[in-house]
mmCIF file of C-alpha atoms in Angstrom:
data_model
loop_
_atom_site.group_PDB
_atom_site.id
_atom_site.type_symbol
_atom_site.label_atom_id
_atom_site.label_comp_id
_atom_site.label_asym_id
_atom_site.label_seq_id
_atom_site.Cartn_x
_atom_site.Cartn_y
_atom_site.Cartn_z
ATOM 1 C CA UNK A 1 8.126 4.534 30.131
ATOM 2 C CA UNK A 2 11.287 2.591 29.360
ATOM 3 C CA UNK A 3 10.944 -1.173 28.879
ATOM 4 C CA UNK A 4 7.142 -1.056 28.739
ATOM 5 C CA UNK A 5 5.223 -2.926 26.060
ATOM 6 C CA UNK A 6 1.981 -2.459 24.163
ATOM 7 C CA UNK A 7 0.211 -5.022 21.997
ATOM 8 C CA UNK A 8 -2.589 -3.501 19.927
ATOM 9 C CA UNK A 9 -4.721 -6.073 18.105
ATOM 10 C CA UNK A 10 -7.887 -4.160 17.286
ATOM 11 C CA UNK A 11 -9.730 -0.886 17.490
ATOM 12 C CA UNK A 12 -8.836 2.491 16.015
ATOM 13 C CA UNK A 13 -6.355 5.102 17.224
ATOM 14 C CA UNK A 14 -6.705 8.324 15.286
ATOM 15 C CA UNK A 15 -4.944 11.666 15.538
ATOM 16 C CA UNK A 16 -5.340 14.900 13.591
ATOM 17 C CA UNK A 17 -3.279 15.588 10.455
ATOM 18 C CA UNK A 18 -0.946 17.805 12.506
ATOM 19 C CA UNK A 19 -0.425 15.112 15.164
ATOM 20 C CA UNK A 20 1.038 11.643 15.507
ATOM 21 C CA UNK A 21 -1.081 8.527 16.004
ATOM 22 C CA UNK A 22 1.440 6.740 18.258
ATOM 23 C CA UNK A 23 4.676 8.294 19.523
ATOM 24 C CA UNK A 24 7.190 5.736 20.845
ATOM 25 C CA UNK A 25 10.409 7.486 21.966
ATOM 26 C CA UNK A 26 11.632 4.907 24.506
ATOM 27 C CA UNK A 27 12.876 1.374 24.991
ATOM 28 C CA UNK A 28 10.162 -1.241 24.873
ATOM 29 C CA UNK A 29 8.064 -3.267 22.474
ATOM 30 C CA UNK A 30 5.158 -1.887 20.457
ATOM 31 C CA UNK A 31 3.235 -4.416 18.381
ATOM 32 C CA UNK A 32 0.377 -3.375 16.100
ATOM 33 C CA UNK A 33 -1.405 -6.368 14.618
ATOM 34 C CA UNK A 34 -4.746 -8.063 14.194
ATOM 35 C CA UNK A 35 -7.161 -5.595 12.608
ATOM 36 C CA UNK A 36 -5.883 -2.530 14.464
ATOM 37 C CA UNK A 37 -6.077 0.838 12.708
ATOM 38 C CA UNK A 38 -3.656 3.684 13.526
ATOM 39 C CA UNK A 39 -3.680 7.037 11.753
ATOM 40 C CA UNK A 40 -2.336 10.539 12.197
ATOM 41 C CA UNK A 41 -0.179 13.146 10.493
ATOM 42 C CA UNK A 42 2.483 10.489 11.079
ATOM 43 C CA UNK A 43 0.943 7.108 11.859
ATOM 44 C CA UNK A 44 3.708 5.926 14.214
ATOM 45 C CA UNK A 45 6.945 7.693 15.101
ATOM 46 C CA UNK A 46 9.598 5.682 16.947
ATOM 47 C CA UNK A 47 12.980 6.790 18.295
ATOM 48 C CA UNK A 48 13.944 3.738 20.358
ATOM 49 C CA UNK A 49 12.674 0.244 21.093
ATOM 50 C CA UNK A 50 11.177 -2.443 18.878
ATOM 51 C CA UNK A 51 8.176 -1.742 16.663
ATOM 52 C CA UNK A 52 6.378 -4.619 14.929
ATOM 53 C CA UNK A 53 3.604 -4.234 12.348
ATOM 54 C CA UNK A 54 1.884 -7.491 11.374
ATOM 55 C CA UNK A 55 -1.302 -9.302 10.386
ATOM 56 C CA UNK A 56 -3.978 -7.040 8.881
ATOM 57 C CA UNK A 57 -3.044 -3.891 10.780
ATOM 58 C CA UNK A 58 -3.468 -0.588 8.958
ATOM 59 C CA UNK A 59 -1.151 2.353 9.658
ATOM 60 C CA UNK A 60 -1.731 5.599 7.770
ATOM 61 C CA UNK A 61 0.081 8.921 7.680
ATOM 62 C CA UNK A 62 -2.297 11.719 6.682
ATOM 63 C CA UNK A 63 -0.222 14.850 7.265
ATOM 64 C CA UNK A 64 1.473 17.126 4.773
ATOM 65 C CA UNK A 65 4.841 15.842 3.544
ATOM 66 C CA UNK A 66 7.766 17.256 5.518
ATOM 67 C CA UNK A 67 11.347 16.209 4.801
ATOM 68 C CA UNK A 68 13.113 18.146 7.568
ATOM 69 C CA UNK A 69 14.702 16.825 10.745
ATOM 70 C CA UNK A 70 12.244 15.302 13.251
ATOM 71 C CA UNK A 71 11.604 17.027 16.566
ATOM 72 C CA UNK A 72 14.098 16.195 19.304
ATOM 73 C CA UNK A 73 11.892 15.746 22.356
ATOM 74 C CA UNK A 74 8.541 15.415 20.669
ATOM 75 C CA UNK A 75 6.847 13.932 17.651
ATOM 76 C CA UNK A 76 6.757 15.256 14.091
ATOM 77 C CA UNK A 77 3.758 14.996 11.791
ATOM 78 C CA UNK A 78 5.393 14.511 8.378
ATOM 79 C CA UNK A 79 3.107 12.347 6.269
ATOM 80 C CA UNK A 80 4.610 8.859 6.668
ATOM 81 C CA UNK A 81 2.838 5.808 8.014
ATOM 82 C CA UNK A 82 6.036 4.983 9.943
ATOM 83 C CA UNK A 83 8.758 7.489 10.859
ATOM 84 C CA UNK A 84 11.881 5.939 12.373
ATOM 85 C CA UNK A 85 13.759 8.886 13.867
ATOM 86 C CA UNK A 86 17.173 7.276 14.254
ATOM 87 C CA UNK A 87 20.285 8.346 16.122
ATOM 88 C CA UNK A 88 18.677 11.157 18.083
ATOM 89 C CA UNK A 89 18.940 9.546 21.535
ATOM 90 C CA UNK A 90 21.102 7.021 23.360
ATOM 91 C CA UNK A 91 24.160 9.182 23.881
ATOM 92 C CA UNK A 92 23.992 8.788 27.655
ATOM 93 C CA UNK A 93 22.910 5.976 29.954
ATOM 94 C CA UNK A 94 20.248 8.257 31.423
ATOM 95 C CA UNK A 95 18.358 8.031 28.143
ATOM 96 C CA UNK A 96 17.903 4.246 28.291
ATOM 97 C CA UNK A 97 18.102 1.267 30.654
ATOM 98 C CA UNK A 98 19.326 -1.668 28.554
ATOM 99 C CA UNK A 99 19.798 -0.560 24.933
ATOM 100 C CA UNK A 100 19.213 2.606 22.905
ATOM 101 C CA UNK A 101 18.642 0.609 19.699
ATOM 102 C CA UNK A 102 15.708 1.089 17.334
ATOM 103 C CA UNK A 103 14.282 -1.868 15.413
ATOM 104 C CA UNK A 104 11.248 -1.785 13.119
ATOM 105 C CA UNK A 105 9.883 -5.100 11.813
ATOM 106 C CA UNK A 106 7.142 -4.993 9.199
ATOM 107 C CA UNK A 107 5.851 -8.499 8.485
ATOM 108 C CA UNK A 108 2.335 -7.663 7.341
ATOM 109 C CA UNK A 109 -0.343 -5.026 7.325
ATOM 110 C CA UNK A 110 -0.911 -2.017 5.098
ATOM 111 C CA UNK A 111 1.179 1.127 5.543
ATOM 112 C CA UNK A 112 0.064 4.197 3.631
ATOM 113 C CA UNK A 113 1.480 7.695 3.371
ATOM 114 C CA UNK A 114 -1.355 9.633 1.738
ATOM 115 C CA UNK A 115 0.965 12.602 1.102
ATOM 116 C CA UNK A 116 4.325 11.091 2.058
ATOM 117 C CA UNK A 117 6.371 7.894 2.159
ATOM 118 C CA UNK A 118 5.037 4.663 3.567
ATOM 119 C CA UNK A 119 8.186 4.343 5.720
ATOM 120 C CA UNK A 120 10.728 7.069 6.373
ATOM 121 C CA UNK A 121 13.983 6.397 8.192
ATOM 122 C CA UNK A 122 15.471 9.751 9.144
ATOM 123 C CA UNK A 123 18.960 9.366 10.551
ATOM 124 C CA UNK A 124 19.700 12.515 12.547
ATOM 125 C CA UNK A 125 23.346 11.504 13.148
ATOM 126 C CA UNK A 126 23.227 13.200 16.551
ATOM 127 C CA UNK A 127 24.763 10.140 18.219
ATOM 128 C CA UNK A 128 26.612 7.058 17.047
ATOM 129 C CA UNK A 129 25.585 5.137 20.177
ATOM 130 C CA UNK A 130 22.321 3.984 18.616
ATOM 131 C CA UNK A 131 21.917 1.330 15.974
ATOM 132 C CA UNK A 132 18.770 1.326 13.859
ATOM 133 C CA UNK A 133 17.424 -1.560 11.822
ATOM 134 C CA UNK A 134 14.326 -1.639 9.632
ATOM 135 C CA UNK A 135 13.212 -5.000 8.237
ATOM 136 C CA UNK A 136 10.340 -5.163 5.755
ATOM 137 C CA UNK A 137 9.497 -8.790 5.013
ATOM 138 C CA UNK A 138 5.803 -8.471 4.157
ATOM 139 C CA UNK A 139 2.867 -6.139 4.003
ATOM 140 C CA UNK A 140 1.722 -3.515 1.536
ATOM 141 C CA UNK A 141 3.607 -0.192 1.376
ATOM 142 C CA UNK A 142 1.627 2.584 -0.294
ATOM 143 C CA UNK A 143 3.292 5.935 -0.942
ATOM 144 C CA UNK A 144 1.974 9.171 -2.417
ATOM 145 C CA UNK A 145 2.985 10.117 -5.954
ATOM 146 C CA UNK A 146 6.673 11.069 -6.122
ATOM 147 C CA UNK A 147 7.284 9.518 -2.686
ATOM 148 C CA UNK A 148 8.813 6.163 -1.762
ATOM 149 C CA UNK A 149 7.694 2.928 -0.171
ATOM 150 C CA UNK A 150 10.807 3.173 2.008
ATOM 151 C CA UNK A 151 13.081 6.192 2.147
ATOM 152 C CA UNK A 152 16.253 6.702 4.169
ATOM 153 C CA UNK A 153 17.296 10.292 4.743
ATOM 154 C CA UNK A 154 20.583 11.340 6.306
ATOM 155 C CA UNK A 155 20.647 14.560 8.301
ATOM 156 C CA UNK A 156 23.370 16.095 6.189
ATOM 157 C CA UNK A 157 21.675 15.106 2.937
ATOM 158 C CA UNK A 158 24.141 12.297 2.238
ATOM 159 C CA UNK A 159 23.076 8.846 1.074
ATOM 160 C CA UNK A 160 19.408 9.610 0.541
ATOM 161 C CA UNK A 161 18.011 6.344 -0.734
ATOM 162 C CA UNK A 162 14.508 5.370 -1.688
ATOM 163 C CA UNK A 163 12.728 2.198 -2.765
ATOM 164 C CA UNK A 164 10.032 2.755 -5.315
ATOM 165 C CA UNK A 165 7.444 0.557 -6.981
ATOM 166 C CA UNK A 166 8.870 -2.431 -8.829
ATOM 167 C CA UNK A 167 12.151 -2.822 -6.956
ATOM 168 C CA UNK A 168 12.619 -5.981 -4.908
ATOM 169 C CA UNK A 169 15.208 -7.733 -2.731
ATOM 170 C CA UNK A 170 16.758 -4.474 -1.580
ATOM 171 C CA UNK A 171 19.095 -4.000 1.355
ATOM 172 C CA UNK A 172 21.327 -1.081 2.140
ATOM 173 C CA UNK A 173 23.386 0.297 4.991
ATOM 174 C CA UNK A 174 24.052 3.986 5.289
ATOM 175 C CA UNK A 175 27.791 4.576 5.138
ATOM 176 C CA UNK A 176 27.981 7.214 7.876
ATOM 177 C CA UNK A 177 25.844 5.566 10.519
ATOM 178 C CA UNK A 178 24.637 2.407 12.177
ATOM 179 C CA UNK A 179 21.426 2.227 10.167
ATOM 180 C CA UNK A 180 20.450 -0.825 8.139
ATOM 181 C CA UNK A 181 17.317 -1.217 6.022
ATOM 182 C CA UNK A 182 16.231 -4.463 4.372
ATOM 183 C CA UNK A 183 13.203 -4.950 2.128
ATOM 184 C CA UNK A 184 12.399 -8.450 0.884
ATOM 185 C CA UNK A 185 10.525 -9.459 -2.247
ATOM 186 C CA UNK A 186 7.465 -10.346 -0.147
ATOM 187 C CA UNK A 187 6.773 -6.678 0.539
ATOM 188 C CA UNK A 188 4.619 -4.961 -2.050
ATOM 189 C CA UNK A 189 5.357 -1.344 -2.978
ATOM 190 C CA UNK A 190 2.786 0.854 -4.655
ATOM 191 C CA UNK A 191 1.814 4.466 -5.219
ATOM 192 C CA UNK A 192 -1.484 5.852 -3.953
#
């Protein structure tokens, strides 16, 4: 529930290819670190709160690649290790307690999309009340062939941006939303 927290430092959480390993639609802090392993059709989908991936954690998306709009009121298996479903909620105070923001911090670990992107930021543009920020300062991002280490998709097809192997020191802000993505040179991008 809102404002809860979870700190996963070990063990394995595994879902089927049609499911999501961890679904985090609310305010609160989710940290996956240590030697924890999370896998599912989407490894982790977040719509609100603060998600941190660090240390030697492994997050893997195993589902078929899907580039459509995420579910509004449920999770979406779409092949990414991390799916940040931005600007879907936060339009009313009943949807959050303190802040509807979504922040994803990747400082370490290995994120793999076996059939999709390592990280997908899908901005639904359903509300402008939510800000979304994705910061990749470390870790290994592994994407399937013809997919991206980090991809930002706008609901209306505008400003689709992807980071592929070999690009470094990238930062971009989508022009129609409150979504910011930063990838530093310490993050390694590769194809699987």
